[in-house]
Every structure is written in C-alpha cells, then in structure tokens.
Amino acid sequence: MKIIAFNGSPRKEWNTATLLKKALEGASSQGAKPELIHLYDLNYKGCISCFACKEKGGKSYGRCVVRDDLKPIFKKVETADALIFGSPIYLGSITGQMQSFLERLVFPYLTYTDPPQSLFPKKILAGFIYTMGLTEELMNEFGYNQRFTAMDRLLTRIFGSSEMLLSFDTYQFEDYSKVVAPRFNPEEKLKRRQEIFPKDCQKAFEMGARFAKKYRIK
Ligand SMILES: Cc1cc2nc3c(=O)[nH]c(=O)nc-3n(C[C@H](O)[C@H](O)[C@H](O)COP(=O)(O)O)c2cc1C
C-alpha cells in the first residue's frame, strides 16, 4: 500500500508536519510505503483556468496540462492507495499553497456534469489534518467547520472516502517571550503542547494505521 502525505505548512518540523509524520508512521507500522511531500519545496501556481482538462474529446480531458513541479506529483497520486493532506489554518482557511495544490489536483477530476462525477481512476482513502491556533470553542464560533465539511465532501466525491483530524490551540512560536502576542498565555500553550498535542499525534498515528488496515482488508 502506498500512502502520500502533503504538508501545506511552510514549516517542516512543526505542528502540521509532525502530525503528518505520525500518520505515516502509523501507516508504516501496518506495512504501508510512506512518502511525505512538502508543498513549499515545489514551484507551482494555482489553476489558471485554461480548461484544457474540460475540453470535449480532448487528449487532456481530466488532466492538468500545466507543466511545472506538480506534473510528476499528479502521476504519483494516481499510483497511491491513500492520500493525507495537512494544512495549518491561515486567516480562516487552508494555506494558499495547499489551496493552489488542490485546485490543480482536484479540479481536473471533477466533471461539470449534473450530478458532478469523479474522473479519478480508482477509489482510495483520503484524509485531511488541520492545525490551528484557535481553541475548539472559537473555531466553532468562527464557523471553520463549514469549510472543513465542504472539503470532506469534495474529497469524498473525488477519491471515494475522506476523514479529518483537527488539532486546536497549537503551539505557534519557538519562544513566546520574543514575539508581541499578549493574547496567548505561554504557560497554557506549553501545557497544551505537552498534554494534548501528544494525543493529537496518537490520533494521527491511528488514522495512518487505519488507512493501511482498511487497504489490506480491501
Ligand atoms: C499567516 C498566519 C495566519 C494564521 N491564521 C490563523 C487563523 O485564522 N486561525 C487560526 O486558528 N490560526 C491561525 N494561525 C495559526 C496557525 O494555524 C497555527 O499556528 C498552525 O498550527 C501552524 O501550523 P504549523 O506549526 O504546521 O506551521 C495563523 C498562522 C499564520 C502564520
């Protein structure tokens, strides 16, 4: 079983990347072959609206024709059995890098038929790990859940299944004393980092392990 995780954070060792690595560890523990791709290492832009992927009878129907660093990645995705996307929340949404990646990855597979259908060649497992500075209460108040549910539906439509994992109130700065952020209580943040984040890591590990097990049963 081949599982690919995509890190939509510019940071390679922080919250999002740590959870993705845990998910891959979980998958490896069940014999899966893992790969972690850092989106910020790649050169690409979002969809340019050329519609080559929608052209009637066109060679590129269902495929993105833009040639950049994502081209080989799309090939890899078609050989994967599971995908896990991970992104911090920036200004209430996934990062621009993750958004641009998903526009390019998902839009070609999504048909403009009624109802919309998926041109992705097989059913695979998909997951999304979100990390955010807000607490769960504030996240609910700000309505983030609607976005997460919409993403869940989109991934289910394209890949056949989806699940999500949310990590709240994350530890954001290496040293809270060096930044202007009186809104945060560094001790409480550290406590959460030490007590709750490891539980999120465990959930991520279990997600990866579950994916690998489900694949074995398939
Ligand atoms: C540019 C920027 C915008 C952010 N906006 C939000 C936000 O709107 N809501 C939120 O909950 N957290 C926000 N955060 C906090 C991050 O989502 C949070 O620290 C996340 O865990 C960072 O992930 P990382 O450690 O993997 O880089 C923001 C952080 C940055 C750098």
XYZ file of C-alpha atoms and ligand atoms in Angstrom:
249
model
C 0.000 0.000 0.000
C 1.374 3.383 -0.984
C 0.445 6.418 1.099
C 1.422 10.009 0.322
C 1.151 12.913 2.753
C 1.245 16.535 1.616
C 2.484 19.177 4.031
C 0.772 22.511 3.371
C 2.773 24.318 6.069
C 5.996 26.172 5.249
C 7.412 24.639 8.430
C 8.847 21.150 8.042
C 9.138 20.214 11.711
C 6.167 21.905 13.343
C 2.585 21.018 14.139
C 1.229 20.016 10.733
C 4.373 18.215 9.610
C 4.620 16.387 12.950
C 1.057 15.096 12.678
C 1.572 14.044 9.061
C 4.751 12.190 10.006
C 2.851 10.423 12.799
C 0.126 9.404 10.335
C 2.789 7.993 8.004
C 4.418 6.169 10.927
C 1.034 4.621 11.692
C 0.639 3.520 8.091
C 4.196 2.120 8.007
C 3.502 0.166 11.192
C 0.948 -1.756 9.123
C 3.321 -2.316 6.222
C 2.488 0.697 4.025
C 5.062 2.548 1.935
C 5.008 6.199 3.010
C 6.064 9.412 1.289
C 5.943 12.962 2.640
C 5.889 15.847 0.182
C 6.447 19.412 1.382
C 4.388 21.646 -0.911
C 6.512 24.702 -0.084
C 9.518 22.974 -1.713
C 7.714 22.919 -5.047
C 7.314 25.598 -7.668
C 3.773 25.926 -8.937
C 0.748 28.157 -9.135
C -2.966 27.523 -8.723
C -5.345 26.714 -11.580
C -5.001 29.154 -14.493
C -8.492 28.462 -15.832
C -7.297 27.184 -19.241
C -9.997 24.443 -19.197
C -7.820 22.001 -21.167
C -8.982 19.454 -18.563
C -12.595 20.020 -19.636
C -12.129 20.013 -23.440
C -14.623 17.865 -25.346
C -12.827 14.829 -26.828
C -9.536 16.455 -25.847
C -6.393 14.448 -25.101
C -6.072 16.230 -21.815
C -9.653 15.719 -20.629
C -9.459 15.073 -16.890
C -5.793 16.079 -16.731
C -3.941 19.248 -15.825
C -1.745 20.340 -18.749
C 0.277 22.958 -16.901
C 3.927 21.959 -16.824
C 5.570 22.687 -13.514
C 6.691 20.853 -10.378
C 3.208 19.380 -9.864
C 3.262 17.312 -13.049
C 5.284 14.408 -11.565
C 3.295 14.699 -8.339
C -0.011 14.103 -10.154
C 1.477 10.932 -11.683
C 2.445 9.726 -8.219
C -1.032 10.439 -6.860
C -2.551 8.082 -9.434
C -0.368 5.256 -8.096
C -1.245 5.953 -4.439
C -3.726 3.994 -2.330
C -4.161 6.711 0.279
C -3.542 10.444 0.494
C -3.308 12.604 3.587
C -3.381 16.372 3.232
C -2.225 18.574 6.085
C -2.547 22.315 6.456
C -2.387 24.984 9.107
C -5.261 27.436 9.121
C -4.198 30.816 7.796
C -6.774 33.609 8.068
C -9.599 31.141 8.488
C -8.669 28.802 5.642
C -6.050 26.331 4.430
C -2.746 27.873 3.311
C -2.524 29.416 -0.159
C -0.007 26.733 -1.149
C -2.442 23.937 -0.208
C -5.365 25.723 -1.890
C -3.376 26.143 -5.141
C -2.299 22.500 -4.985
C -5.863 21.265 -4.524
C -7.184 23.445 -7.340
C -4.696 21.803 -9.671
C -5.090 18.273 -8.296
C -8.834 18.050 -7.843
C -10.456 20.315 -10.441
C -9.420 18.224 -13.500
C -11.049 15.140 -11.942
C -14.301 16.931 -11.165
C -16.757 16.798 -14.072
C -19.163 19.603 -14.866
C -21.982 17.079 -15.147
C -25.141 17.010 -13.130
C -24.514 15.495 -10.644
C -20.762 16.128 -10.719
C -18.649 12.995 -11.044
C -15.057 11.991 -10.464
C -12.617 11.062 -13.214
C -10.080 9.816 -10.671
C -9.333 6.279 -11.879
C -9.946 4.415 -8.608
C -11.356 4.651 -5.100
C -8.715 5.438 -2.492
C -8.566 6.643 1.101
C -8.210 10.353 1.788
C -7.687 12.287 4.982
C -7.179 15.912 5.961
C -5.295 17.090 9.040
C -5.899 20.704 10.062
C -3.890 22.551 12.713
C -4.929 25.926 14.098
C -4.117 28.435 16.772
C -7.725 28.910 17.833
C -9.404 26.871 20.526
C -12.208 24.494 19.564
C -14.797 26.926 21.013
C -13.511 29.837 18.907
C -13.233 27.627 15.843
C -16.929 26.804 16.203
C -17.774 30.447 16.747
C -15.824 31.431 13.603
C -17.584 28.754 11.551
C -14.450 26.918 10.325
C -16.370 23.660 10.443
C -18.383 24.556 7.360
C -15.176 24.778 5.327
C -13.887 21.506 6.726
C -17.169 19.765 5.912
C -17.113 21.158 2.363
C -13.566 19.847 1.894
C -14.612 16.480 3.308
C -17.436 16.255 0.756
C -15.179 17.284 -2.106
C -12.522 14.693 -1.224
C -15.188 12.025 -0.836
C -16.584 12.889 -4.250
C -13.182 12.737 -5.930
C -11.424 9.905 -4.100
C -14.321 7.891 -2.690
C -13.749 8.493 1.022
C -12.482 11.095 3.439
C -11.863 11.674 7.102
C -10.490 14.611 9.047
C -8.466 15.316 12.146
C -8.401 18.703 13.876
C -5.629 19.940 16.173
C -6.552 23.112 18.083
C -4.773 25.734 20.121
C -1.382 24.764 18.732
C 1.991 25.945 19.989
C 2.964 28.554 17.419
C 6.241 30.248 18.333
C 9.609 28.851 19.306
C 9.865 31.456 22.062
C 6.720 33.323 23.124
C 8.826 35.902 25.005
C 10.292 37.134 21.729
C 7.021 37.997 19.967
C 4.270 40.505 20.594
C 1.374 38.193 21.384
C -0.172 39.142 24.734
C -3.334 37.329 23.691
C -1.664 34.000 24.361
C -0.630 32.624 27.715
C 2.712 30.890 27.043
C 2.377 28.584 30.069
C -1.068 27.407 28.991
C 0.153 26.959 25.425
C 3.099 24.897 26.646
C 0.864 22.802 28.890
C -1.398 22.047 25.952
C 1.623 21.252 23.791
C 2.813 18.755 26.384
C -0.543 17.236 27.317
C -2.937 17.499 24.354
C -0.699 17.592 21.293
C 0.690 14.090 22.003
C -2.920 12.852 21.956
C -3.419 14.505 18.557
C -0.238 12.759 17.415
C -1.676 9.452 18.596
C -4.895 10.128 16.648
C -2.818 10.886 13.554
C -0.865 7.648 14.029
C -4.160 5.764 14.310
C -5.511 7.419 11.160
C -2.483 6.224 9.193
C -2.678 2.725 10.705
C -6.434 2.555 9.996
C -5.872 3.519 6.360
C -3.274 0.784 5.927
C -5.511 -1.795 7.625
C -8.558 -0.815 5.542
C -6.453 -1.205 2.427
C -5.328 -4.682 3.486
C -8.953 -5.727 4.003
C -9.949 -4.334 0.578
C -0.240 33.770 8.393
C -0.895 33.048 9.538
C -2.257 33.126 9.705
C -2.901 32.393 10.707
N -4.270 32.467 10.818
C -4.914 31.682 11.700
C -6.344 31.676 11.754
O -7.014 32.381 11.020
N -6.941 30.843 12.622
C -6.227 30.016 13.453
O -6.846 29.253 14.201
N -4.873 30.007 13.430
C -4.205 30.816 12.565
N -2.817 30.778 12.505
C -2.078 29.846 13.399
C -1.708 28.551 12.705
O -2.813 27.989 12.035
C -1.216 27.505 13.710
O -0.175 28.035 14.486
C -0.789 26.239 12.997
O -0.743 25.161 13.892
C 0.585 26.398 12.351
O 0.952 25.197 11.717
P 2.477 24.739 11.607
O 3.005 24.719 13.015
O 2.433 23.414 10.995
O 3.192 25.732 10.747
C -2.156 31.547 11.560
C -0.750 31.488 11.388
C -0.133 32.228 10.396
C 1.372 32.141 10.226
